[in-house]
XYZ file of C-alpha atoms in Angstrom:
635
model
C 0.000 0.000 0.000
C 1.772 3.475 -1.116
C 0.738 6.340 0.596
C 0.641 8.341 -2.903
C -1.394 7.249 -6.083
C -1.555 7.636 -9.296
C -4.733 9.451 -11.016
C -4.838 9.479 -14.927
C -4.727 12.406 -17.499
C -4.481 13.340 -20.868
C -0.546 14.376 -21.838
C -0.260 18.218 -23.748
C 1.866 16.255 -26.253
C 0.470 14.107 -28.672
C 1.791 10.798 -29.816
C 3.018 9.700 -33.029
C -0.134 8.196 -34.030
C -1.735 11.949 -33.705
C -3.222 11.354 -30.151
C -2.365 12.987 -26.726
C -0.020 10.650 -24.250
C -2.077 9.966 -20.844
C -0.066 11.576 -17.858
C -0.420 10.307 -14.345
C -0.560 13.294 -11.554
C 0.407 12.159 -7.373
C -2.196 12.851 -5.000
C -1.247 12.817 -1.447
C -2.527 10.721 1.601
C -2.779 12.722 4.964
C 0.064 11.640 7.342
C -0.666 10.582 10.131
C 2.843 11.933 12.133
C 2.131 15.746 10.766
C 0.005 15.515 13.890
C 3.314 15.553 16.007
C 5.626 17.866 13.916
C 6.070 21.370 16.458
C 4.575 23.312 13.230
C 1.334 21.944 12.488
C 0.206 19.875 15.750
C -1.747 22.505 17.352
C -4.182 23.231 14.153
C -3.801 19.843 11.845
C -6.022 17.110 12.118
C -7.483 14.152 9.748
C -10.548 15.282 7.288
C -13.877 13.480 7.086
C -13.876 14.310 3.525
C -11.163 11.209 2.727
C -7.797 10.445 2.846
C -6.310 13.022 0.414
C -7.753 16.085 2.469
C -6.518 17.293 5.837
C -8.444 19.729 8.295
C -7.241 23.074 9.909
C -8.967 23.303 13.374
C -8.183 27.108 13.416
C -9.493 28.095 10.123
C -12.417 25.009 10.203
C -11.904 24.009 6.820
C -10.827 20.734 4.786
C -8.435 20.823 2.315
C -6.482 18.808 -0.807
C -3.004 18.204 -0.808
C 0.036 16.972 0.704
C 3.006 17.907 2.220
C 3.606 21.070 0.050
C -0.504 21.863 0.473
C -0.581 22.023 4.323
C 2.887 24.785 4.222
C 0.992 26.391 1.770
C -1.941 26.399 3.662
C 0.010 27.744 6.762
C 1.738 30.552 5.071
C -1.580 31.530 3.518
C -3.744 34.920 4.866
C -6.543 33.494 5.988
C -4.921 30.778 8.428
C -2.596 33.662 9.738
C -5.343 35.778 10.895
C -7.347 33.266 11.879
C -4.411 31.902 14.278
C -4.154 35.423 15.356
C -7.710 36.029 15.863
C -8.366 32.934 17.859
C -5.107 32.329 20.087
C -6.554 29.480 22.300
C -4.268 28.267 24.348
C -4.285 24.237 24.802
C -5.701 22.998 28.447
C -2.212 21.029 28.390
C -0.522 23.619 28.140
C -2.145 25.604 30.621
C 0.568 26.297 33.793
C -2.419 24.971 36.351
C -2.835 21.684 34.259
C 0.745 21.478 34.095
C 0.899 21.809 37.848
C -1.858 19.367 38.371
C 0.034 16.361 36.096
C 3.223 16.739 37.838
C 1.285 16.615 41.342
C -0.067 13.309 40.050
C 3.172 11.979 38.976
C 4.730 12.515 42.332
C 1.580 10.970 44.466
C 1.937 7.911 42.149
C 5.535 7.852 42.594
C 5.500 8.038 46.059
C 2.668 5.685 46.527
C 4.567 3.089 44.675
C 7.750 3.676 46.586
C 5.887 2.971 49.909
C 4.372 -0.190 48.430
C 7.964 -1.249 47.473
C 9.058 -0.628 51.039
C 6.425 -2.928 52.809
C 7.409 -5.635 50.198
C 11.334 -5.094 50.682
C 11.536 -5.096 54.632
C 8.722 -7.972 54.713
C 6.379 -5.930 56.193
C 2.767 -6.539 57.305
C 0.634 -4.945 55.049
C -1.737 -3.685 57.010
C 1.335 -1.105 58.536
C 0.575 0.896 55.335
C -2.156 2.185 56.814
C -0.722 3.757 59.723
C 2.680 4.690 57.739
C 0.637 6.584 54.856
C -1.049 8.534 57.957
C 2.444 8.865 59.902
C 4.227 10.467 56.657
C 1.106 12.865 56.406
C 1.861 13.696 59.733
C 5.332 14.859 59.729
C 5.589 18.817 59.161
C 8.993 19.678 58.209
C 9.850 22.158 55.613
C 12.108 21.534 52.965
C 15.738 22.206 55.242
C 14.540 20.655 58.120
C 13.656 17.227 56.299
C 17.716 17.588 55.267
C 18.488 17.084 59.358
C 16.058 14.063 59.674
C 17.801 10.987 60.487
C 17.307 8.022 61.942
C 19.116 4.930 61.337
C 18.950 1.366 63.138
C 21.550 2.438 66.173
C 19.220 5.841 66.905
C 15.957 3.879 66.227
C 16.848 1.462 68.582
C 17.981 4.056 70.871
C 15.383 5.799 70.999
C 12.721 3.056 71.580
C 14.683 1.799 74.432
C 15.470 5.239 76.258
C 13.049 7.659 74.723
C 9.873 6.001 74.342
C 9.801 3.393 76.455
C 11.731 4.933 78.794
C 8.560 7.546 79.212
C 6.417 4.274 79.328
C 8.101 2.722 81.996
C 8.112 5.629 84.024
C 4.650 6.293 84.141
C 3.860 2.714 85.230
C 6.090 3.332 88.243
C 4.393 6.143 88.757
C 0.998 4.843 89.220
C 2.172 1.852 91.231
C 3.611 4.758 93.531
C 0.123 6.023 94.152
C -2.089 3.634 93.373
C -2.330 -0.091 95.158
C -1.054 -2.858 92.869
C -1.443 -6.289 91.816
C 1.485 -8.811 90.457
C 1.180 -11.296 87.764
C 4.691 -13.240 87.190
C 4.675 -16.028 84.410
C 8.086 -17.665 82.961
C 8.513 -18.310 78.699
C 11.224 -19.054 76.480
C 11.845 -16.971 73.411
C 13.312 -18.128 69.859
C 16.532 -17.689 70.603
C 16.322 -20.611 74.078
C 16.697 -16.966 76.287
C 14.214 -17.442 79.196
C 12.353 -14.627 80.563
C 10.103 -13.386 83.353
C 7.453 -11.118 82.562
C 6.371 -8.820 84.969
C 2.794 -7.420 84.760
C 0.904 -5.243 87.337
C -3.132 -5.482 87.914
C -4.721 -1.298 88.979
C -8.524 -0.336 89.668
C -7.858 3.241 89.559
C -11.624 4.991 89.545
C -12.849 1.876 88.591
C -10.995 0.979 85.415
C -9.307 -2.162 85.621
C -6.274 -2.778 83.648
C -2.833 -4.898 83.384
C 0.083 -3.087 82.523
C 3.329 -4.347 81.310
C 6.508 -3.651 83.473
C 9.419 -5.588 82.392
C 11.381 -8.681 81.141
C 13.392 -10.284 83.216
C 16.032 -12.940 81.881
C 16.404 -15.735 84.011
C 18.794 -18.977 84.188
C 16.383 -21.102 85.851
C 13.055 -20.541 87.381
C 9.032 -21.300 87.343
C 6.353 -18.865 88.451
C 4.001 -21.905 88.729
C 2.539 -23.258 91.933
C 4.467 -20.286 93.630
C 3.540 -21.689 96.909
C 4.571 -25.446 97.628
C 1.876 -28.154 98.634
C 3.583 -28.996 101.921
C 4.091 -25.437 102.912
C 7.453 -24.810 102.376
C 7.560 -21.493 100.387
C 9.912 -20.902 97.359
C 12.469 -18.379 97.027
C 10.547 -15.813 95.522
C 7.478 -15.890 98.069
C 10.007 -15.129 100.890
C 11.962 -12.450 99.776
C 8.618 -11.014 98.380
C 6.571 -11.640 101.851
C 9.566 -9.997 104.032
C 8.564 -6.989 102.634
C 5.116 -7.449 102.482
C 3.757 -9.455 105.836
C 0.212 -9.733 104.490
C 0.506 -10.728 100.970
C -1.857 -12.963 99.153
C -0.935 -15.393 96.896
C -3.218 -16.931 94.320
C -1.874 -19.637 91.692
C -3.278 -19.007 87.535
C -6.631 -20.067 87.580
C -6.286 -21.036 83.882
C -2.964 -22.645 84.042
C -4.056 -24.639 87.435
C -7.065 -25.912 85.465
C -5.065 -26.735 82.446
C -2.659 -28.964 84.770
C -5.766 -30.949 86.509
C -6.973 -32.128 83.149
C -3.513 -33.073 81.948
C -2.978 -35.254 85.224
C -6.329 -36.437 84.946
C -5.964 -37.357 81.322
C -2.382 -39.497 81.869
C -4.993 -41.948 83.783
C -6.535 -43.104 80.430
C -4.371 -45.533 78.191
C -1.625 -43.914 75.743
C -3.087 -45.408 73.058
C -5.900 -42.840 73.176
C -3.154 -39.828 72.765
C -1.291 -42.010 70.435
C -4.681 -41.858 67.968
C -5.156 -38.379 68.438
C -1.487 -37.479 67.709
C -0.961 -39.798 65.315
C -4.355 -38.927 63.079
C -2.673 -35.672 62.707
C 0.727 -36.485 62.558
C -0.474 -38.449 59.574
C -1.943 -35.041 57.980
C 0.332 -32.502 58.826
C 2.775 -32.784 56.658
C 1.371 -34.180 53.216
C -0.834 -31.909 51.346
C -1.490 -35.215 49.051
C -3.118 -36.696 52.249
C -4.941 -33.680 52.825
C -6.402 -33.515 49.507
C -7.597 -36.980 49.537
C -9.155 -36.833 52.376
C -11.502 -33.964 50.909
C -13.219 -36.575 49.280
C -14.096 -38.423 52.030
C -15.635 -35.353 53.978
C -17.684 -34.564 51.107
C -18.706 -38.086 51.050
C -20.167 -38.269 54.356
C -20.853 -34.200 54.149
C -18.710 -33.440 56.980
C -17.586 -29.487 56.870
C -13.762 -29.708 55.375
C -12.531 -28.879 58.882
C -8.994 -29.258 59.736
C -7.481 -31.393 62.178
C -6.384 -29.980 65.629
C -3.137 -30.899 67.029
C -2.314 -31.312 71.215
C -0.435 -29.036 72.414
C 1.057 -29.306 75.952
C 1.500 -25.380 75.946
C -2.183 -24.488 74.702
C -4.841 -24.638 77.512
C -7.810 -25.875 75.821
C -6.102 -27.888 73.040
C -7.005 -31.707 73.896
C -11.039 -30.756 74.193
C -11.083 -29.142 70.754
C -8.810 -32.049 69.028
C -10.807 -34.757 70.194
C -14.142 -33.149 69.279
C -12.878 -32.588 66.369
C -12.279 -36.661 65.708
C -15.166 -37.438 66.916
C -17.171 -34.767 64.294
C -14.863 -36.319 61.727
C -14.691 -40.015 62.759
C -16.942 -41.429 60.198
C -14.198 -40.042 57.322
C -11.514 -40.985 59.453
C -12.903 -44.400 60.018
C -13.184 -44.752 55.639
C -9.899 -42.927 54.802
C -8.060 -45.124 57.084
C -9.368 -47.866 56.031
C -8.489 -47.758 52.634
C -4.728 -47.078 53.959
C -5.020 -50.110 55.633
C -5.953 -52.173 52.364
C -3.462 -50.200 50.711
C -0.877 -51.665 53.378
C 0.384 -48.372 54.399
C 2.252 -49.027 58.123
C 1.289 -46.139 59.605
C -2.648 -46.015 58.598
C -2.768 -49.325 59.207
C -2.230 -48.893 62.583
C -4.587 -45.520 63.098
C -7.354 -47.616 61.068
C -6.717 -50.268 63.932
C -7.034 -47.495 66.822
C -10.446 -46.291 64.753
C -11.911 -49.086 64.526
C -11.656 -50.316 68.171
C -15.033 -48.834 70.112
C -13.001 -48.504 73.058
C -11.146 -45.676 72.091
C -14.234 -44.098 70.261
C -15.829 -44.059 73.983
C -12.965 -43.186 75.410
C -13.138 -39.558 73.549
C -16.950 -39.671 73.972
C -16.267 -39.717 77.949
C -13.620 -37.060 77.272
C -16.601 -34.416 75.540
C -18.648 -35.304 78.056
C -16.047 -34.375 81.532
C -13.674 -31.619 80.377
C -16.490 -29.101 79.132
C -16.577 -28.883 82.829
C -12.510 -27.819 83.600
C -12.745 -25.971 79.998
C -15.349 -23.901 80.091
C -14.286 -22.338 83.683
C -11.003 -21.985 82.055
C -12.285 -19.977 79.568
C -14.541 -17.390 82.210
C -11.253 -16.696 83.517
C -9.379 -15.802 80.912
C -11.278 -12.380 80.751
C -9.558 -9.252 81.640
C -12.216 -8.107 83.375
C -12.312 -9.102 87.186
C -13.850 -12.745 87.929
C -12.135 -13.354 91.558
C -15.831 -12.715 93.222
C -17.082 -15.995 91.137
C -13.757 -18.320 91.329
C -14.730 -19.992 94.415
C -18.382 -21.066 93.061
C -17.390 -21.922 89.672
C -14.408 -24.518 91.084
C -16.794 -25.649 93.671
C -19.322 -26.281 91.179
C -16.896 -28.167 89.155
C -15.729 -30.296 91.471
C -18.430 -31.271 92.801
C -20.009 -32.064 89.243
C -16.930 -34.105 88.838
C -17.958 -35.967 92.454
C -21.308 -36.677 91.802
C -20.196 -38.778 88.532
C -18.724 -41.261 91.300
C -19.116 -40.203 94.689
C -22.614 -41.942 96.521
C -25.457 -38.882 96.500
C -25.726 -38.934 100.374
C -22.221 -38.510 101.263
C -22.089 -36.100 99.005
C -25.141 -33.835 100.140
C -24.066 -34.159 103.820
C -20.399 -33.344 103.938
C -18.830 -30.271 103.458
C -16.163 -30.273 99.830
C -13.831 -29.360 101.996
C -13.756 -32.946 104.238
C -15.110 -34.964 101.494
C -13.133 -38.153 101.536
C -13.089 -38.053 97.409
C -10.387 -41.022 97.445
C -11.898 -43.477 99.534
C -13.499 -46.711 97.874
C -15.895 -47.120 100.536
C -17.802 -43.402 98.963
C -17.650 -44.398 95.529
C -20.941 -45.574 93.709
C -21.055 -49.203 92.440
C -19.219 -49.466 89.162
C -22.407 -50.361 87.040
C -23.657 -47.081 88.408
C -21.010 -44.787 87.648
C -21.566 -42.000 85.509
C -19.438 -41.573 82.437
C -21.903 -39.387 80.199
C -24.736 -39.695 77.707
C -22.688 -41.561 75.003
C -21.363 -44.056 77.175
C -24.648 -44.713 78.777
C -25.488 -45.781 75.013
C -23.324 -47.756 74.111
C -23.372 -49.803 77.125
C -26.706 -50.594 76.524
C -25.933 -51.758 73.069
C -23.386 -53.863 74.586
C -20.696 -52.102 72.280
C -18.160 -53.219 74.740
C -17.606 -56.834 76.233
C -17.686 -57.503 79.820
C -14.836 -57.609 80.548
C -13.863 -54.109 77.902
C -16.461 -52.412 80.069
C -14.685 -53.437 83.368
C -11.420 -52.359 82.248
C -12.930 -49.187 80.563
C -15.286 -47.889 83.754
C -11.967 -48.724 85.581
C -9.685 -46.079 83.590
C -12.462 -43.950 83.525
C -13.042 -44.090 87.403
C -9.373 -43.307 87.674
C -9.615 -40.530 85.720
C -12.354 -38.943 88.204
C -10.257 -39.874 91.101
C -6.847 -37.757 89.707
C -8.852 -34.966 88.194
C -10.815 -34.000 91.649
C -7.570 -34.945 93.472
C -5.944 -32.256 91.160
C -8.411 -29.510 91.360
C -8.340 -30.271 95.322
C -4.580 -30.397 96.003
C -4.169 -26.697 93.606
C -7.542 -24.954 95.300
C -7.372 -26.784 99.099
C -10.675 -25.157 100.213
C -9.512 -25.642 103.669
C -7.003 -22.793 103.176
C -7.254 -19.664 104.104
C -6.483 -18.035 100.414
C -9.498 -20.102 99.109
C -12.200 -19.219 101.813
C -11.192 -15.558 101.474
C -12.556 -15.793 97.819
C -15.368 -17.611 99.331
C -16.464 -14.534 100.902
C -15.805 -12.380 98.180
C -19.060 -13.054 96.542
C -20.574 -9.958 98.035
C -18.431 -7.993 95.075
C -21.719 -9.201 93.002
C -23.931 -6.911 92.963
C -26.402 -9.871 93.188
C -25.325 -11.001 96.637
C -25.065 -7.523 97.978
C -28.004 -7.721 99.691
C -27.776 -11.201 101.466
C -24.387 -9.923 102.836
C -25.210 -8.574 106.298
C -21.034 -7.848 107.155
C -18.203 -7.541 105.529
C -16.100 -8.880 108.816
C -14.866 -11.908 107.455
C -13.534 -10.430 104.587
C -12.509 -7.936 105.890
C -10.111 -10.503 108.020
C -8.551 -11.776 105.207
C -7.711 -8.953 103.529
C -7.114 -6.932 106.815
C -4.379 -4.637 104.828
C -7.119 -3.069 103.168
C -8.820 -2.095 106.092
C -7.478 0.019 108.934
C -10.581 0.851 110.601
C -13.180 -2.823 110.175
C -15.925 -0.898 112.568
C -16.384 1.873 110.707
C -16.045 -0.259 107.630
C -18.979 -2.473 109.033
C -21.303 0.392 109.740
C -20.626 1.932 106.483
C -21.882 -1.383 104.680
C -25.173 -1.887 106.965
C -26.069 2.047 105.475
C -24.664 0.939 101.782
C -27.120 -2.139 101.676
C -30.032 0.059 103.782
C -29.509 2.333 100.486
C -28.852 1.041 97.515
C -30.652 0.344 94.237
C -29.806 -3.125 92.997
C -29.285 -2.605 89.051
C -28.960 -5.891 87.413
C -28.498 -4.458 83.984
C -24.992 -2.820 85.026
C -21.552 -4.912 85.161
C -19.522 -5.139 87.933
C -17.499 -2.621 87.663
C -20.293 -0.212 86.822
C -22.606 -1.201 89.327
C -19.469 -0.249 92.141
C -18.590 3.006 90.354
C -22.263 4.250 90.375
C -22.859 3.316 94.037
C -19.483 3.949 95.602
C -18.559 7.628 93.997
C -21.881 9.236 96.151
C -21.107 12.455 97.148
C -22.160 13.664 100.603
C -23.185 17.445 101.035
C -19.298 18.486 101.786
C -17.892 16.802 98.314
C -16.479 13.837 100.345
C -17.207 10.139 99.656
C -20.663 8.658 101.299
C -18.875 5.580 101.564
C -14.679 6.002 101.910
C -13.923 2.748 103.131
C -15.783 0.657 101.278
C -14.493 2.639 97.891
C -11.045 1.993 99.544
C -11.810 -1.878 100.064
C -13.927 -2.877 96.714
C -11.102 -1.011 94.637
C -8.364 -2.788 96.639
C -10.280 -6.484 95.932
C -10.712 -5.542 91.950
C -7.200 -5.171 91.645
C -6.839 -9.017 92.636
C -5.947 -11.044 89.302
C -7.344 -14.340 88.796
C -5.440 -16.022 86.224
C -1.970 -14.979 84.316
C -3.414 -14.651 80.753
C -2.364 -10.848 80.174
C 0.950 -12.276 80.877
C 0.904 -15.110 78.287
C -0.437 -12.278 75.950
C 3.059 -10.760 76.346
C 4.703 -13.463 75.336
C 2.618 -13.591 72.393
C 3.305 -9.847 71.619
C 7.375 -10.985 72.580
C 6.939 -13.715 69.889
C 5.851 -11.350 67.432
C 8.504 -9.132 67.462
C 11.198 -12.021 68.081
C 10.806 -13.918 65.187
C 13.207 -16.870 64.110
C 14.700 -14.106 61.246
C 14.765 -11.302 64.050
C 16.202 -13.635 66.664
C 19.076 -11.217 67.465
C 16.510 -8.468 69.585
C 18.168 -8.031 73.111
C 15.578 -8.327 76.372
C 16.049 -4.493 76.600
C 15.119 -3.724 73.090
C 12.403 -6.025 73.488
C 11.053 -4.071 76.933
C 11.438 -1.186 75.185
C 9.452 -2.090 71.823
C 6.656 -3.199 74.533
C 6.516 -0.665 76.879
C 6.311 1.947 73.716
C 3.310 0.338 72.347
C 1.780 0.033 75.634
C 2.452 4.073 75.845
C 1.151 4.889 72.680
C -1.778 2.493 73.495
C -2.902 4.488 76.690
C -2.955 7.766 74.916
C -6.787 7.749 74.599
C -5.985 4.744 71.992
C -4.368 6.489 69.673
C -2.276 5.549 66.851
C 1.623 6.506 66.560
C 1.188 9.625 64.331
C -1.607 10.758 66.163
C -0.450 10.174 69.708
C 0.931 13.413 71.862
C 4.444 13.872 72.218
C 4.566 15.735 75.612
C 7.709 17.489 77.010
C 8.386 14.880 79.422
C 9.025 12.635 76.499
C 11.365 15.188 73.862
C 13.713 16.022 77.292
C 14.560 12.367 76.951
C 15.965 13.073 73.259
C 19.406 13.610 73.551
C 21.594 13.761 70.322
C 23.213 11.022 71.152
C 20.269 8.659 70.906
């Protein structure tokens, strides 16, 4: 294709034979790149009219020609005047259009740049959000930007005695003026460096919160079972109680729980924690496996839930791993079967463990008894204060656990506390034993043989035995820690009313009271007139009633504001303290294994600072002057 052609003509010379020669003439195609030549772009464009004709936006008019047409078209009057009649300038080139396209170009830019850091430094990427709105944040002018700097050495410098420093410091502070709980609970990190973590319980106007203090690196130690069953008291509890006469000691709730059902659960046969390990063993680490075993779920339409593994570090691991068997045994049962015929070693064994109802009723009795230790576990894992309800809820649980084999009279007629839970002579005839719903079943469908059942109510019975022995030996309710929470159910605003005197509390916690008389006649007034609100929490319910003015400004009720807030500092359980670890595992990965304990305190106690600022984010947070003094050049 030529972008010239030829058009015939007749030729003003004639031929030999008498007749004019034909002449071709050019006629030229528009061109498409005149559109970009400096002397024609602004006013050139392509004509309707066809290819040979161009159009002149200035003078609004198509015309023939080529090359030599469109200069002669230029040079011509009528497109001169016209240019200089109309002189519209292009919106491109227009300085505020200009302005605006270079703007753009430098958001883009920068927006990519700060996607390319969070993918360089393996960054989360939710940080984005809070670095676009930290770098919006920063006003510095041009010459001051020149002076920013802040490499690793200064970052970590000033984290660890800027920051945090300002962090720590106002934790001291409060503990100065304000009465204090400790919660104490021993980890190791990624890099086999153990440390003690150090967290503090306040009820300061009726807020109660748990603030970090600091890590402490230890050779050797455990903060569990602080105080020793036969009375002897570790290290720890006697320096601590030399200074402090009237301390009170109270072992995790959670973690003391967590121990009774893994004593309790050592009583059963190993092949029952060999299934359950092995099952997912088997999984783990084949996606082939995994896949496979789709098929099977959808087969018996089981939801494609994943296997749980045990874990002797996670509380409430063995509940949801066996329940999670038993919603998937059918599909277990099938899989592993097929393994078997397929003469894998290890599925042939799991298909054996499957298929033998023991161990099936062994889990069943397992769903049916640690709901009980679980679910308490999980009550007190709140933050928000549960000591008032600790001694009902383990009461209630051990004696749910009694009752399974424990004869009814006994058990209605003697106190928990001298309940011989150990002695044959109390327990209920074995055929009478109660091992939960499922069980009950299957027994009657004779799922087990005589002498299966025997050995099975046996394990099961022993299992009763250790658990209530555990939950006994860790909460003695003969002690004089345990019936203190026993009469701290008036903190309910429930049981306010049935509580005619706080005296016996008031006993056990006799630091927090320096006048009990006057705290006595101050509670028969308090129940003579208060409202009962059984909408309001705890903690609402106290601040409402306890923060009544009388007609000088002064407290109604000043020592039992003084008392309540001292018994809502009390912690129940060391949860906020495994949360640090879990915040220390997140920042002490196996790639940033190299973080010292006091970088680590510091990168803790600065988001804990930034956290109390009326939660607040980093570039939002206020820098006060307490805080820039700190700054020194050299950090």
């Amino acid at each position: 294709m030529f972008d010239d052609e030829y058009v015939q003509g007749n030729s003003p010379h004639p031929t030999s034979c008498g007749k004019k020669q034909k002449t071709w003439h050019y006629e030229h195609k528009y061109q498409k790149h005149w559109e970009l030549d400096e002397d024609y772009k602004k006013w050139i464009g392509r004509s309707k009219k066809g290819h040979f004709y161009f159009y002149c936006k200035s003078c609004l008019s198509d015309c023939k020609g080529g090359l030599s047409a469109v200069k002669k078209h230029q040079s011509s009057n009528k497109h001169k005047q016209t240019i200089k009649n109309v002189k519209v300038t292009s919106v491109f080139d227009m300085p505020s259009t200009k302005n605006l396209i270079s703007s753009v170009r430098k958001v883009k830019i920068a927006e990519i740049r700060i996607a390319s850091f969070i993918a360089e430094h393996n960054l989360p990427i939710n940080s984005v959000d809070h670095l676009v709105g930290l770098i919006k944040s920063i006003d510095l002018q041009p010459k001051e930007l020149e002076k920013l700097s802040c490499n690793r050495t200064k970052c970590t410098g000033l984290i660890n005695n800027v920051v945090g420093a300002t962090g720590f410091e106002n934790i001291i502070n409060i503990m100065k003026n304000h009465r204090f709980s400790i919660l104490v609970d021993e980890s190791t990190d990624h890099s086999c460096i153990k440390h003690l973590a150090i967290v503090v319980r306040t009820c300061i106007n009726f807020e109660v919160s748990d603030s970090f203090v600091t890590l402490l690196p230890l050779a050797d130690a455990t903060s569990q079972n602080i105080k020793c069953d036969d009375g002897c008291k570790q290290f720890i509890t006697n320096q601590v109680r030399d200074d402090v006469p009237n301390l009170f000691i109270l072992k995790c709730v959670c973690h003391s729980l967590a121990l009774c059902a893994d004593y309790a659960c050592k009583k059963l046969p190993d092949t029952v924690e060999n299934m359950v390990r092995s099952i997912y063993t088997y999984f783990q680490q084949s996606f082939k496996r995994q896949k496979e075993y789709e098929s099977f779920q959808t087969f018996w339409s089981i939801k494609p839930h994943k296997l749980l593994q045990l874990s002797g570090t996670r509380w409430l691991s063995v509940l949801a791993a066996v329940e999670r068997i038993l919603e998937q045994y059918k599909a277990l049962q099938s899989f592993f079967r097929l393994e078997k015929f397929n003469d894998v070693l290890n599925g042939t064994n799991i298909s054996n463990y499957l298929d033998d109802p023991k161990n099936k009723l062994y889990l069943e009795f397992l769903t049916f008894i640690l709901p009980t230790i679980v679910n308490v576990n999980l009550e007190f894992q709140s933050e928000a204060p549960k000591l008032y309800l600790l001694y009902d809820r383990i009461a209630s649980a051990y004696k749910f656990i009694l009752q399974c084999y424990i004869k009814r009279n006994i058990l209605n007629n003697t106190d928990i506390s001298e309940l011989q839970y150990r002695n044959p002579e109390n327990y209920l005839p074995s055929e009478n034993i109660y091992l939960g719903p499922a069980v009950a079943v299957a027994f009657q469908n004779n799922v087990l043989t005589l002498q299966e059942k025997e050995t099975f109510q046996t394990d099961c019975l022993s299992f009763l035995v250790e658990c209530a022995r555990q939950i006994f030996v860790r909460f003695p309710f003969n002690s004089n820690e345990v019936k203190a929470l026993k009469h701290m159910t008036f903190l309910d605003p429930n049981n306010v009313k049935n509580t005619s005197t706080l005296g016996l509390v008031s006993i056990c916690f006799s630091k927090l009271v320096n006048d009990q008389n006057e705290l006595d006649r101050e509670w028969r007034l308090f129940i003579s007139n208060v409202n009962i609100d059984k909408d309001k929490s705890v903690l609402s319910f106290w601040k409402h009633s306890l923060t009544i003015l009388k007609g000088d400004d002064t407290l109604m009720y000043p020592k039992i504001n003084n008392f309540v807030t001292g018994l809502l500092s009390l912690p129940h359980s060391s949860a906020c303290v495994e949360r640090v670890f879990s915040a220390v595992n997140i920042n002490k990965t196996k790639l940033r294994n190299r973080l010292s304990t006091e970088t680590l305190c510091g990168l803790l106690l600065s988001k804990q600072l930034i956290k109390e600022c009326d939660n607040k984010t980093c570039y939002s947070y206020d820098v006060t002057k307490t805080t820039l003094d700190k700054h020194k050049a050299g950090n």
